[in-house]
PDB file of C-alpha atoms in Angstrom:
ATOM      1  CA  UNK A   1     -11.018  -0.303   8.182  1.00 97.00           C
ATOM      2  CA  UNK A   2     -12.893  -2.385   5.813  1.00 98.00           C
ATOM      3  CA  UNK A   3     -11.434  -5.899   5.888  1.00 99.00           C
ATOM      4  CA  UNK A   4     -12.258  -9.110   3.642  1.00 99.00           C
ATOM      5  CA  UNK A   5     -11.626 -12.111   5.567  1.00 99.00           C
ATOM      6  CA  UNK A   6     -11.411 -15.581   3.946  1.00 98.00           C
ATOM      7  CA  UNK A   7     -11.904 -18.742   6.068  1.00 98.00           C
ATOM      8  CA  UNK A   8     -13.825 -16.439   8.582  1.00 98.00           C
ATOM      9  CA  UNK A   9     -16.194 -19.510   9.344  1.00 98.00           C
ATOM     10  CA  UNK A  10     -13.094 -21.456  10.556  1.00 98.00           C
ATOM     11  CA  UNK A  11     -11.489 -21.614  14.047  1.00 98.00           C
ATOM     12  CA  UNK A  12      -8.981 -18.808  13.710  1.00 98.00           C
ATOM     13  CA  UNK A  13     -10.831 -16.808  11.243  1.00 98.00           C
ATOM     14  CA  UNK A  14     -14.006 -16.768  13.299  1.00 98.00           C
ATOM     15  CA  UNK A  15     -12.276 -15.299  16.299  1.00 98.00           C
ATOM     16  CA  UNK A  16     -10.427 -13.025  14.375  1.00 98.00           C
ATOM     17  CA  UNK A  17     -13.459 -11.709  12.870  1.00 98.00           C
ATOM     18  CA  UNK A  18     -15.023 -11.273  16.244  1.00 98.00           C
ATOM     19  CA  UNK A  19     -11.759  -9.281  17.400  1.00 98.00           C
ATOM     20  CA  UNK A  20     -11.969  -7.052  14.167  1.00 98.00           C
ATOM     21  CA  UNK A  21     -15.486  -6.144  14.733  1.00 98.00           C
ATOM     22  CA  UNK A  22     -14.901  -5.413  18.488  1.00 98.00           C
ATOM     23  CA  UNK A  23     -12.253  -3.107  17.412  1.00 98.00           C
ATOM     24  CA  UNK A  24     -14.499  -1.119  15.178  1.00 98.00           C
ATOM     25  CA  UNK A  25     -13.599  -2.572  11.780  1.00 98.00           C
ATOM     26  CA  UNK A  26     -16.020  -3.617   9.088  1.00 98.00           C
ATOM     27  CA  UNK A  27     -15.954  -7.193   8.001  1.00 99.00           C
ATOM     28  CA  UNK A  28     -17.006  -9.355   4.913  1.00 99.00           C
ATOM     29  CA  UNK A  29     -16.497 -13.094   5.526  1.00 99.00           C
ATOM     30  CA  UNK A  30     -15.881 -15.363   2.535  1.00 98.00           C
ATOM     31  CA  UNK A  31     -15.941 -18.925   3.296  1.00 98.00           C
ATOM     32  CA  UNK A  32     -17.123 -22.165   1.209  1.00 98.00           C
ATOM     33  CA  UNK A  33     -18.057 -23.926   4.614  1.00 98.00           C
ATOM     34  CA  UNK A  34     -16.227 -27.039   3.655  1.00 96.00           C
ATOM     35  CA  UNK A  35     -14.412 -26.894   7.038  1.00 96.00           C
ATOM     36  CA  UNK A  36     -15.909 -23.867   8.532  1.00 97.00           C
ATOM     37  CA  UNK A  37     -19.435 -23.523  10.217  1.00 98.00           C
ATOM     38  CA  UNK A  38     -22.005 -20.871   9.278  1.00 98.00           C
ATOM     39  CA  UNK A  39     -22.878 -20.390  13.035  1.00 98.00           C
ATOM     40  CA  UNK A  40     -19.341 -19.559  13.858  1.00 98.00           C
ATOM     41  CA  UNK A  41     -19.455 -16.200  11.758  1.00 98.00           C
ATOM     42  CA  UNK A  42     -20.164 -13.274  13.917  1.00 98.00           C
ATOM     43  CA  UNK A  43     -23.765 -11.900  13.122  1.00 98.00           C
ATOM     44  CA  UNK A  44     -22.114  -8.395  12.791  1.00 98.00           C
ATOM     45  CA  UNK A  45     -20.241  -9.410   9.700  1.00 98.00           C
ATOM     46  CA  UNK A  46     -21.562  -9.703   6.173  1.00 98.00           C
ATOM     47  CA  UNK A  47     -21.239 -13.266   4.922  1.00 98.00           C
ATOM     48  CA  UNK A  48     -20.571 -14.591   1.463  1.00 98.00           C
ATOM     49  CA  UNK A  49     -20.745 -18.116   0.478  1.00 98.00           C
ATOM     50  CA  UNK A  50     -17.402 -18.775  -1.319  1.00 98.00           C
ATOM     51  CA  UNK A  51     -17.104 -20.825  -4.470  1.00 97.00           C
ATOM     52  CA  UNK A  52     -13.502 -20.169  -5.326  1.00 97.00           C
ATOM     53  CA  UNK A  53     -13.408 -22.845  -7.997  1.00 95.00           C
ATOM     54  CA  UNK A  54     -15.817 -20.942 -10.043  1.00 96.00           C
ATOM     55  CA  UNK A  55     -14.260 -18.484 -12.540  1.00 94.00           C
ATOM     56  CA  UNK A  56     -14.457 -14.932 -11.084  1.00 97.00           C
ATOM     57  CA  UNK A  57     -16.059 -15.749  -7.874  1.00 98.00           C
ATOM     58  CA  UNK A  58     -13.302 -14.527  -5.605  1.00 98.00           C
ATOM     59  CA  UNK A  59     -12.876 -11.459  -7.746  1.00 98.00           C
ATOM     60  CA  UNK A  60     -16.528 -10.565  -7.702  1.00 98.00           C
ATOM     61  CA  UNK A  61     -16.659 -11.123  -3.986  1.00 98.00           C
ATOM     62  CA  UNK A  62     -13.678  -8.679  -3.442  1.00 98.00           C
ATOM     63  CA  UNK A  63     -15.100  -6.154  -5.834  1.00 98.00           C
ATOM     64  CA  UNK A  64     -18.440  -6.139  -4.082  1.00 98.00           C
ATOM     65  CA  UNK A  65     -16.746  -5.755  -0.573  1.00 98.00           C
ATOM     66  CA  UNK A  66     -14.406  -3.094  -1.818  1.00 98.00           C
ATOM     67  CA  UNK A  67     -11.926  -3.862   1.267  1.00 98.00           C
ATOM     68  CA  UNK A  68      -8.850  -1.831   2.354  1.00 98.00           C
ATOM     69  CA  UNK A  69      -7.371  -5.057   3.567  1.00 98.00           C
ATOM     70  CA  UNK A  70      -7.590  -8.833   3.120  1.00 98.00           C
ATOM     71  CA  UNK A  71      -6.864 -11.439   5.822  1.00 98.00           C
ATOM     72  CA  UNK A  72      -6.502 -14.962   4.195  1.00 98.00           C
ATOM     73  CA  UNK A  73      -7.191 -17.882   6.612  1.00 98.00           C
ATOM     74  CA  UNK A  74      -8.693 -20.087   4.143  1.00 98.00           C
ATOM     75  CA  UNK A  75      -6.636 -23.320   3.601  1.00 97.00           C
ATOM     76  CA  UNK A  76      -6.445 -27.009   3.846  1.00 97.00           C
ATOM     77  CA  UNK A  77      -4.442 -27.708   6.887  1.00 96.00           C
ATOM     78  CA  UNK A  78      -4.034 -31.350   7.728  1.00 94.00           C
ATOM     79  CA  UNK A  79      -0.492 -32.526   7.507  1.00 92.00           C
ATOM     80  CA  UNK A  80      -1.413 -36.242   7.023  1.00 90.00           C
ATOM     81  CA  UNK A  81      -3.919 -35.606   4.526  1.00 94.00           C
ATOM     82  CA  UNK A  82      -1.407 -33.346   2.552  1.00 94.00           C
ATOM     83  CA  UNK A  83       0.916 -36.411   2.283  1.00 94.00           C
ATOM     84  CA  UNK A  84      -1.868 -38.416   0.909  1.00 94.00           C
ATOM     85  CA  UNK A  85      -3.500 -35.756  -1.443  1.00 97.00           C
ATOM     86  CA  UNK A  86      -0.863 -33.208  -2.340  1.00 97.00           C
ATOM     87  CA  UNK A  87      -3.200 -32.177  -5.235  1.00 98.00           C
ATOM     88  CA  UNK A  88      -5.849 -30.814  -3.026  1.00 98.00           C
ATOM     89  CA  UNK A  89      -3.250 -28.733  -1.055  1.00 98.00           C
ATOM     90  CA  UNK A  90      -1.461 -27.047  -3.920  1.00 98.00           C
ATOM     91  CA  UNK A  91      -4.822 -26.361  -5.630  1.00 98.00           C
ATOM     92  CA  UNK A  92      -6.603 -24.935  -2.574  1.00 98.00           C
ATOM     93  CA  UNK A  93      -3.544 -23.205  -0.888  1.00 98.00           C
ATOM     94  CA  UNK A  94      -1.710 -22.056  -3.880  1.00 98.00           C
ATOM     95  CA  UNK A  95      -4.006 -21.924  -6.993  1.00 98.00           C
ATOM     96  CA  UNK A  96      -7.127 -20.566  -5.156  1.00 98.00           C
ATOM     97  CA  UNK A  97      -4.756 -18.301  -3.052  1.00 98.00           C
ATOM     98  CA  UNK A  98      -3.296 -16.708  -6.395  1.00 98.00           C
ATOM     99  CA  UNK A  99      -7.054 -15.938  -7.350  1.00 98.00           C
ATOM    100  CA  UNK A 100      -7.437 -13.878  -4.151  1.00 98.00           C
ATOM    101  CA  UNK A 101      -4.050 -12.173  -4.724  1.00 98.00           C
ATOM    102  CA  UNK A 102      -4.990 -11.215  -8.345  1.00 98.00           C
ATOM    103  CA  UNK A 103      -8.235  -9.847  -7.002  1.00 98.00           C
ATOM    104  CA  UNK A 104      -6.543  -7.876  -4.420  1.00 98.00           C
ATOM    105  CA  UNK A 105      -4.341  -6.158  -7.046  1.00 98.00           C
ATOM    106  CA  UNK A 106      -7.100  -5.770  -9.408  1.00 98.00           C
ATOM    107  CA  UNK A 107      -9.250  -3.980  -6.733  1.00 98.00           C
ATOM    108  CA  UNK A 108      -6.586  -1.795  -5.407  1.00 98.00           C
ATOM    109  CA  UNK A 109      -6.553  -3.465  -1.928  1.00 98.00           C
ATOM    110  CA  UNK A 110      -3.712  -1.864   0.316  1.00 95.00           C
ATOM    111  CA  UNK A 111      -2.772  -4.569   2.718  1.00 98.00           C
ATOM    112  CA  UNK A 112      -2.752  -8.515   2.585  1.00 98.00           C
ATOM    113  CA  UNK A 113      -2.415 -10.381   5.896  1.00 98.00           C
ATOM    114  CA  UNK A 114      -1.581 -14.101   5.375  1.00 98.00           C
ATOM    115  CA  UNK A 115      -2.117 -16.901   7.830  1.00 98.00           C
ATOM    116  CA  UNK A 116       0.976 -18.937   7.422  1.00 98.00           C
ATOM    117  CA  UNK A 117       2.461 -21.661   9.617  1.00 98.00           C
ATOM    118  CA  UNK A 118       5.842 -22.948  11.452  1.00 97.00           C
ATOM    119  CA  UNK A 119       5.504 -25.958   9.153  1.00 96.00           C
ATOM    120  CA  UNK A 120       7.341 -23.938   6.511  1.00 97.00           C
ATOM    121  CA  UNK A 121      10.478 -24.511   8.526  1.00 97.00           C
ATOM    122  CA  UNK A 122      10.383 -28.292   8.784  1.00 94.00           C
ATOM    123  CA  UNK A 123      12.699 -29.712  11.648  1.00 92.00           C
ATOM    124  CA  UNK A 124      14.485 -26.708  13.013  1.00 94.00           C
ATOM    125  CA  UNK A 125      18.151 -26.441  13.446  1.00 93.00           C
ATOM    126  CA  UNK A 126      17.563 -24.961  16.884  1.00 94.00           C
ATOM    127  CA  UNK A 127      14.993 -23.526  19.338  1.00 95.00           C
ATOM    128  CA  UNK A 128      13.542 -21.075  19.916  1.00 97.00           C
ATOM    129  CA  UNK A 129      12.990 -20.575  16.303  1.00 98.00           C
ATOM    130  CA  UNK A 130      13.531 -17.256  14.611  1.00 98.00           C
ATOM    131  CA  UNK A 131      12.324 -15.932  11.262  1.00 98.00           C
ATOM    132  CA  UNK A 132      15.998 -16.451   9.811  1.00 97.00           C
ATOM    133  CA  UNK A 133      15.959 -20.183  10.160  1.00 98.00           C
ATOM    134  CA  UNK A 134      16.081 -22.074   6.745  1.00 98.00           C
ATOM    135  CA  UNK A 135      12.593 -23.183   5.593  1.00 98.00           C
ATOM    136  CA  UNK A 136      12.759 -26.711   4.693  1.00 96.00           C
ATOM    137  CA  UNK A 137       9.190 -28.195   4.827  1.00 96.00           C
ATOM    138  CA  UNK A 138       8.761 -31.940   5.010  1.00 93.00           C
ATOM    139  CA  UNK A 139       5.138 -32.177   3.961  1.00 94.00           C
ATOM    140  CA  UNK A 140       2.895 -30.591   1.155  1.00 96.00           C
ATOM    141  CA  UNK A 141       0.866 -28.603   3.717  1.00 96.00           C
ATOM    142  CA  UNK A 142       4.194 -26.771   4.679  1.00 96.00           C
ATOM    143  CA  UNK A 143       5.367 -26.525   1.064  1.00 98.00           C
ATOM    144  CA  UNK A 144       2.079 -24.833  -0.111  1.00 98.00           C
ATOM    145  CA  UNK A 145       2.321 -22.194   2.618  1.00 98.00           C
ATOM    146  CA  UNK A 146       6.017 -21.633   1.767  1.00 98.00           C
ATOM    147  CA  UNK A 147       4.995 -21.303  -1.895  1.00 98.00           C
ATOM    148  CA  UNK A 148       2.497 -18.755  -1.118  1.00 98.00           C
ATOM    149  CA  UNK A 149       4.986 -16.782   0.990  1.00 98.00           C
ATOM    150  CA  UNK A 150       7.244 -16.638  -1.892  1.00 98.00           C
ATOM    151  CA  UNK A 151       4.628 -15.518  -4.265  1.00 98.00           C
ATOM    152  CA  UNK A 152       3.694 -12.680  -1.675  1.00 98.00           C
ATOM    153  CA  UNK A 153       7.245 -11.297  -1.902  1.00 98.00           C
ATOM    154  CA  UNK A 154       7.125 -11.194  -5.685  1.00 98.00           C
ATOM    155  CA  UNK A 155       3.728  -9.443  -5.672  1.00 98.00           C
ATOM    156  CA  UNK A 156       4.991  -6.966  -3.244  1.00 98.00           C
ATOM    157  CA  UNK A 157       8.054  -6.237  -5.615  1.00 97.00           C
ATOM    158  CA  UNK A 158       5.990  -6.230  -8.762  1.00 97.00           C
ATOM    159  CA  UNK A 159       2.646  -4.825  -7.778  1.00 98.00           C
ATOM    160  CA  UNK A 160       3.412  -2.903  -4.480  1.00 97.00           C
ATOM    161  CA  UNK A 161       1.104  -5.001  -2.465  1.00 98.00           C
ATOM    162  CA  UNK A 162       1.764  -4.613   1.208  1.00 98.00           C
ATOM    163  CA  UNK A 163       1.738  -7.900   3.164  1.00 98.00           C
ATOM    164  CA  UNK A 164       2.488  -9.479   6.407  1.00 98.00           C
ATOM    165  CA  UNK A 165       2.696 -13.316   6.812  1.00 98.00           C
ATOM    166  CA  UNK A 166       2.226 -14.721  10.320  1.00 98.00           C
ATOM    167  CA  UNK A 167       3.824 -18.158  10.925  1.00 98.00           C
ATOM    168  CA  UNK A 168       1.602 -19.734  13.682  1.00 96.00           C
ATOM    169  CA  UNK A 169       2.815 -22.280  16.222  1.00 96.00           C
ATOM    170  CA  UNK A 170       0.082 -24.029  17.916  1.00 96.00           C
ATOM    171  CA  UNK A 171      -3.158 -22.133  18.154  1.00 98.00           C
ATOM    172  CA  UNK A 172      -5.421 -23.212  20.994  1.00 98.00           C
ATOM    173  CA  UNK A 173      -8.093 -21.885  23.206  1.00 98.00           C
ATOM    174  CA  UNK A 174     -11.346 -19.985  22.629  1.00 98.00           C
ATOM    175  CA  UNK A 175     -13.049 -16.736  23.215  1.00 98.00           C
ATOM    176  CA  UNK A 176     -16.406 -16.639  25.193  1.00 97.00           C
ATOM    177  CA  UNK A 177     -18.436 -17.154  21.999  1.00 98.00           C
ATOM    178  CA  UNK A 178     -16.322 -19.098  19.486  1.00 98.00           C
ATOM    179  CA  UNK A 179     -14.055 -21.984  19.729  1.00 98.00           C
ATOM    180  CA  UNK A 180     -12.534 -25.098  18.096  1.00 98.00           C
ATOM    181  CA  UNK A 181     -14.649 -27.525  16.273  1.00 98.00           C
ATOM    182  CA  UNK A 182     -12.926 -29.258  13.108  1.00 96.00           C
ATOM    183  CA  UNK A 183     -14.689 -31.909  11.459  1.00 92.00           C
ATOM    184  CA  UNK A 184     -11.700 -33.920  11.463  1.00 92.00           C
ATOM    185  CA  UNK A 185      -9.893 -33.151  14.815  1.00 95.00           C
ATOM    186  CA  UNK A 186      -6.165 -33.603  14.939  1.00 93.00           C
ATOM    187  CA  UNK A 187      -5.026 -31.004  17.659  1.00 96.00           C
ATOM    188  CA  UNK A 188      -4.034 -32.125  21.083  1.00 97.00           C
ATOM    189  CA  UNK A 189      -5.903 -29.947  23.515  1.00 98.00           C
ATOM    190  CA  UNK A 190      -9.519 -30.476  22.128  1.00 98.00           C
ATOM    191  CA  UNK A 191      -8.786 -34.279  21.722  1.00 98.00           C
ATOM    192  CA  UNK A 192      -7.666 -34.443  25.192  1.00 98.00           C
ATOM    193  CA  UNK A 193     -10.821 -32.365  26.448  1.00 98.00           C
ATOM    194  CA  UNK A 194     -12.921 -34.887  24.606  1.00 98.00           C
ATOM    195  CA  UNK A 195     -11.925 -37.453  27.176  1.00 98.00           C
ATOM    196  CA  UNK A 196     -12.895 -34.936  29.890  1.00 98.00           C
ATOM    197  CA  UNK A 197     -16.192 -34.606  28.330  1.00 98.00           C
ATOM    198  CA  UNK A 198     -16.872 -38.256  28.219  1.00 98.00           C
ATOM    199  CA  UNK A 199     -16.785 -38.279  24.273  1.00 97.00           C
ATOM    200  CA  UNK A 200     -13.606 -40.447  24.205  1.00 98.00           C
ATOM    201  CA  UNK A 201     -12.246 -43.251  26.484  1.00 98.00           C
ATOM    202  CA  UNK A 202      -8.599 -41.943  26.202  1.00 98.00           C
ATOM    203  CA  UNK A 203      -6.385 -39.647  24.333  1.00 98.00           C
ATOM    204  CA  UNK A 204      -3.356 -40.877  22.469  1.00 97.00           C
ATOM    205  CA  UNK A 205       0.426 -39.892  22.843  1.00 98.00           C
ATOM    206  CA  UNK A 206       2.418 -40.443  19.651  1.00 96.00           C
ATOM    207  CA  UNK A 207       5.973 -41.276  20.803  1.00 96.00           C
ATOM    208  CA  UNK A 208       7.410 -41.262  24.142  1.00 97.00           C
ATOM    209  CA  UNK A 209      11.101 -41.657  23.305  1.00 96.00           C
ATOM    210  CA  UNK A 210      11.866 -38.401  22.048  1.00 96.00           C
ATOM    211  CA  UNK A 211      14.980 -36.495  23.464  1.00 95.00           C
ATOM    212  CA  UNK A 212      12.816 -34.316  25.739  1.00 96.00           C
ATOM    213  CA  UNK A 213      12.661 -34.279  29.549  1.00 97.00           C
ATOM    214  CA  UNK A 214       9.727 -36.682  29.496  1.00 97.00           C
ATOM    215  CA  UNK A 215      10.079 -38.357  26.187  1.00 98.00           C
ATOM    216  CA  UNK A 216       7.120 -36.699  24.576  1.00 98.00           C
ATOM    217  CA  UNK A 217       7.101 -33.726  21.839  1.00 96.00           C
ATOM    218  CA  UNK A 218       7.217 -30.248  23.004  1.00 97.00           C
ATOM    219  CA  UNK A 219       5.181 -27.498  21.346  1.00 97.00           C
ATOM    220  CA  UNK A 220       4.460 -23.901  21.606  1.00 98.00           C
ATOM    221  CA  UNK A 221       0.819 -22.929  22.525  1.00 98.00           C
ATOM    222  CA  UNK A 222      -0.635 -19.566  21.644  1.00 98.00           C
ATOM    223  CA  UNK A 223      -4.079 -18.352  22.493  1.00 98.00           C
ATOM    224  CA  UNK A 224      -6.152 -17.799  19.422  1.00 98.00           C
ATOM    225  CA  UNK A 225      -7.137 -14.443  20.804  1.00 98.00           C
ATOM    226  CA  UNK A 226      -3.497 -13.375  20.947  1.00 98.00           C
ATOM    227  CA  UNK A 227      -3.111 -14.552  17.275  1.00 98.00           C
ATOM    228  CA  UNK A 228      -6.127 -12.374  16.345  1.00 98.00           C
ATOM    229  CA  UNK A 229      -4.688  -9.388  17.986  1.00 98.00           C
ATOM    230  CA  UNK A 230      -1.474  -9.747  16.153  1.00 98.00           C
ATOM    231  CA  UNK A 231      -3.297  -9.734  12.757  1.00 98.00           C
ATOM    232  CA  UNK A 232      -5.230  -6.436  13.809  1.00 98.00           C
ATOM    233  CA  UNK A 233      -1.732  -4.811  14.489  1.00 98.00           C
ATOM    234  CA  UNK A 234      -0.518  -6.089  11.066  1.00 98.00           C
ATOM    235  CA  UNK A 235      -3.189  -3.932   9.516  1.00 98.00           C
ATOM    236  CA  UNK A 236      -1.142  -0.794  10.317  1.00 96.00           C
ATOM    237  CA  UNK A 237       0.454   0.920   7.266  1.00 95.00           C
ATOM    238  CA  UNK A 238       4.068   0.193   6.605  1.00 96.00           C
ATOM    239  CA  UNK A 239       4.141  -3.044   8.529  1.00 96.00           C
ATOM    240  CA  UNK A 240       5.461  -5.782   6.378  1.00 97.00           C
ATOM    241  CA  UNK A 241       7.348  -9.132   6.304  1.00 98.00           C
ATOM    242  CA  UNK A 242       7.311 -12.411   8.096  1.00 98.00           C
ATOM    243  CA  UNK A 243       6.578 -12.966  11.758  1.00 98.00           C
ATOM    244  CA  UNK A 244       6.560 -15.867  14.150  1.00 98.00           C
ATOM    245  CA  UNK A 245       3.750 -15.853  16.471  1.00 98.00           C
ATOM    246  CA  UNK A 246       4.094 -18.054  19.745  1.00 97.00           C
ATOM    247  CA  UNK A 247       4.788 -17.676  23.495  1.00 96.00           C
ATOM    248  CA  UNK A 248       8.212 -18.882  23.502  1.00 95.00           C
ATOM    249  CA  UNK A 249       7.435 -21.631  26.103  1.00 93.00           C
ATOM    250  CA  UNK A 250       7.247 -25.234  25.229  1.00 95.00           C
ATOM    251  CA  UNK A 251       5.034 -27.662  26.750  1.00 98.00           C
ATOM    252  CA  UNK A 252       5.240 -31.415  26.450  1.00 98.00           C
ATOM    253  CA  UNK A 253       2.295 -33.752  25.427  1.00 98.00           C
ATOM    254  CA  UNK A 254       2.311 -35.080  28.978  1.00 98.00           C
ATOM    255  CA  UNK A 255       2.323 -31.563  30.471  1.00 98.00           C
ATOM    256  CA  UNK A 256      -0.538 -30.639  28.284  1.00 98.00           C
ATOM    257  CA  UNK A 257      -2.642 -33.759  29.491  1.00 98.00           C
ATOM    258  CA  UNK A 258      -1.733 -32.917  33.115  1.00 98.00           C
ATOM    259  CA  UNK A 259      -2.917 -29.395  32.621  1.00 98.00           C
ATOM    260  CA  UNK A 260      -6.187 -30.523  31.183  1.00 98.00           C
ATOM    261  CA  UNK A 261      -6.737 -32.955  34.162  1.00 98.00           C
ATOM    262  CA  UNK A 262      -6.103 -29.974  36.436  1.00 98.00           C
ATOM    263  CA  UNK A 263      -8.475 -27.520  34.755  1.00 98.00           C
ATOM    264  CA  UNK A 264     -11.218 -30.226  34.296  1.00 98.00           C
ATOM    265  CA  UNK A 265     -10.859 -32.108  37.546  1.00 98.00           C
ATOM    266  CA  UNK A 266     -11.256 -35.205  35.449  1.00 98.00           C
ATOM    267  CA  UNK A 267      -8.800 -38.294  35.021  1.00 98.00           C
ATOM    268  CA  UNK A 268      -7.673 -38.381  31.448  1.00 98.00           C
ATOM    269  CA  UNK A 269      -6.093 -41.775  30.464  1.00 98.00           C
ATOM    270  CA  UNK A 270      -3.499 -41.612  27.736  1.00 98.00           C
ATOM    271  CA  UNK A 271      -2.422 -44.481  25.394  1.00 97.00           C
ATOM    272  CA  UNK A 272       1.053 -44.493  23.963  1.00 96.00           C
ATOM    273  CA  UNK A 273       1.302 -45.094  20.170  1.00 96.00           C
ATOM    274  CA  UNK A 274       4.479 -45.188  17.849  1.00 95.00           C
ATOM    275  CA  UNK A 275       5.915 -41.849  16.671  1.00 92.00           C
ATOM    276  CA  UNK A 276       4.267 -40.198  13.562  1.00 86.00           C
ATOM    277  CA  UNK A 277       6.644 -39.652  10.656  1.00 80.00           C
ATOM    278  CA  UNK A 278       7.934 -36.054  10.521  1.00 78.00           C
ATOM    279  CA  UNK A 279       7.238 -34.952  14.032  1.00 86.00           C
ATOM    280  CA  UNK A 280      10.150 -32.954  15.327  1.00 88.00           C
ATOM    281  CA  UNK A 281      11.028 -33.284  19.040  1.00 92.00           C
ATOM    282  CA  UNK A 282      10.464 -29.668  19.711  1.00 94.00           C
ATOM    283  CA  UNK A 283       9.037 -26.661  18.001  1.00 96.00           C
ATOM    284  CA  UNK A 284       9.206 -23.363  20.089  1.00 97.00           C
ATOM    285  CA  UNK A 285       8.901 -19.899  18.727  1.00 98.00           C
ATOM    286  CA  UNK A 286      10.849 -16.772  19.148  1.00 98.00           C
ATOM    287  CA  UNK A 287       8.255 -13.981  18.702  1.00 98.00           C
ATOM    288  CA  UNK A 288      10.795 -11.154  19.551  1.00 98.00           C
ATOM    289  CA  UNK A 289      10.412  -9.688  16.011  1.00 98.00           C
ATOM    290  CA  UNK A 290       6.616  -9.268  16.389  1.00 98.00           C
ATOM    291  CA  UNK A 291       7.040  -8.006  19.930  1.00 98.00           C
ATOM    292  CA  UNK A 292       9.588  -5.385  18.817  1.00 98.00           C
ATOM    293  CA  UNK A 293       8.297  -4.308  15.355  1.00 98.00           C
ATOM    294  CA  UNK A 294       4.538  -4.634  15.879  1.00 98.00           C
ATOM    295  CA  UNK A 295       4.198  -3.927  19.527  1.00 98.00           C
ATOM    296  CA  UNK A 296       2.543  -7.177  19.965  1.00 98.00           C
ATOM    297  CA  UNK A 297       2.412  -8.784  23.476  1.00 96.00           C
ATOM    298  CA  UNK A 298       0.808 -12.197  24.557  1.00 96.00           C
ATOM    299  CA  UNK A 299      -2.126 -11.525  26.985  1.00 96.00           C
ATOM    300  CA  UNK A 300      -2.551 -15.233  27.591  1.00 97.00           C
ATOM    301  CA  UNK A 301       0.778 -16.679  27.815  1.00 96.00           C
ATOM    302  CA  UNK A 302       0.210 -19.422  30.484  1.00 97.00           C
ATOM    303  CA  UNK A 303      -1.012 -22.883  29.176  1.00 98.00           C
ATOM    304  CA  UNK A 304      -3.580 -23.093  32.036  1.00 98.00           C
ATOM    305  CA  UNK A 305      -5.347 -19.948  30.791  1.00 98.00           C
ATOM    306  CA  UNK A 306      -5.454 -21.305  27.272  1.00 98.00           C
ATOM    307  CA  UNK A 307      -6.842 -24.717  28.407  1.00 98.00           C
ATOM    308  CA  UNK A 308      -9.334 -23.081  30.640  1.00 98.00           C
ATOM    309  CA  UNK A 309     -10.816 -20.907  27.906  1.00 98.00           C
ATOM    310  CA  UNK A 310     -11.080 -23.988  25.606  1.00 98.00           C
ATOM    311  CA  UNK A 311     -12.684 -25.958  28.334  1.00 98.00           C
ATOM    312  CA  UNK A 312     -15.224 -23.350  29.114  1.00 98.00           C
ATOM    313  CA  UNK A 313     -16.192 -23.304  25.411  1.00 98.00           C
ATOM    314  CA  UNK A 314     -16.380 -27.012  24.922  1.00 98.00           C
ATOM    315  CA  UNK A 315     -18.538 -27.290  28.050  1.00 98.00           C
ATOM    316  CA  UNK A 316     -21.087 -24.860  26.688  1.00 98.00           C
ATOM    317  CA  UNK A 317     -20.858 -26.454  23.187  1.00 98.00           C
ATOM    318  CA  UNK A 318     -20.070 -30.218  23.783  1.00 97.00           C
ATOM    319  CA  UNK A 319     -21.045 -31.018  20.378  1.00 96.00           C
ATOM    320  CA  UNK A 320     -19.437 -28.009  18.725  1.00 97.00           C
ATOM    321  CA  UNK A 321     -21.283 -25.808  16.248  1.00 98.00           C
ATOM    322  CA  UNK A 322     -24.750 -27.222  14.973  1.00 95.00           C
ATOM    323  CA  UNK A 323     -23.913 -26.708  11.415  1.00 92.00           C
TER     324      UNK A 323
END
C-alpha cells in the first residue's frame, strides 16, 4: 500500500516506517522535526517537512502523496508538560489532527491508523486492562487522545472513514537501525541506560510505597517492533475499532533497573524520590482483542529482550541522533 506516516521521524513512527518499507509498502513521512530527527527517517521513504500550522499544508501534502492509508503518530506526548501547557496539547493533538482527518476525507483515503494511549483510561478499575474499561483521563495528554478517538468514531459514522486506534502501554526497545532519542527523556529504560553509559550518576525511582510487591510502580512494556507490526496488520480492509497493545505482563521499576543491570553488566544506582501526581500503582494491558481479531502476537514479550535491543542501539548511538 501507499502509506502516509505523520511523526515518522519520531521514535515509534521511524521504526514503523522501517517495518512498512521492509514489508513492501510505499511510505511518505510527514514530520515538522520539533521532536523527531531527520536522520531517523529511513532513506527509502519520501520525506516532507511538515508545517501543520500553515493553512492547507497538511492537505497539500496528503494530496501530493495520494495515500491509501494514513498512520498518525505525530503528537505532543509529555504528561507533565500537558498539565502545565494544555493549550499546546489540544492544539497539536486535536486541532492539527482534525486537519489531517479532513485531508483524509477530501482525498479519499481508505484507512486511518491512530497512535493512541492507555492514558485515555486514567487509573484503571482493574488489571489487566481491557478495552471496555471506562475512560477517565487525568491529564490533558490523555484527554486530547480520547477526544481524537471520539472524533474518529464520528468521522467513521459520517464519512465512512475506516479507522483503528491502538492504545499503547509502555513502548520500549529498538530495531538494529533506529531507537529512542527524545529531546526531553521521561521514559524509564533509556534513563536507566544513561547511567550504564556513564551519562548520568544515577536513575530516579518515583515512589516506593505503592501497594505492589516491591513498593514501586508496575508497568507493561512492549517492544516497539511489535507495535509496528500491529499497525501493519491494522491496514487490512475491514479491521476497525480500538485495541490495547501490551504484553500482559507487568514489571516494577525495580525489576526494570535490575534487568538493565543484568543486560549491561553495570551497577546502576537508584535514588528514591516522592511519588509523582497521577501515577497509578499498576498499568497492565490485556491485548486479547488484538490477538483474536487482528492475529497479532508479540515476538519480543520478555523484558530482557526489549532491554537488550535498546542497549545495543544506545551503545552504537551514545549521543542519539546527530540532528
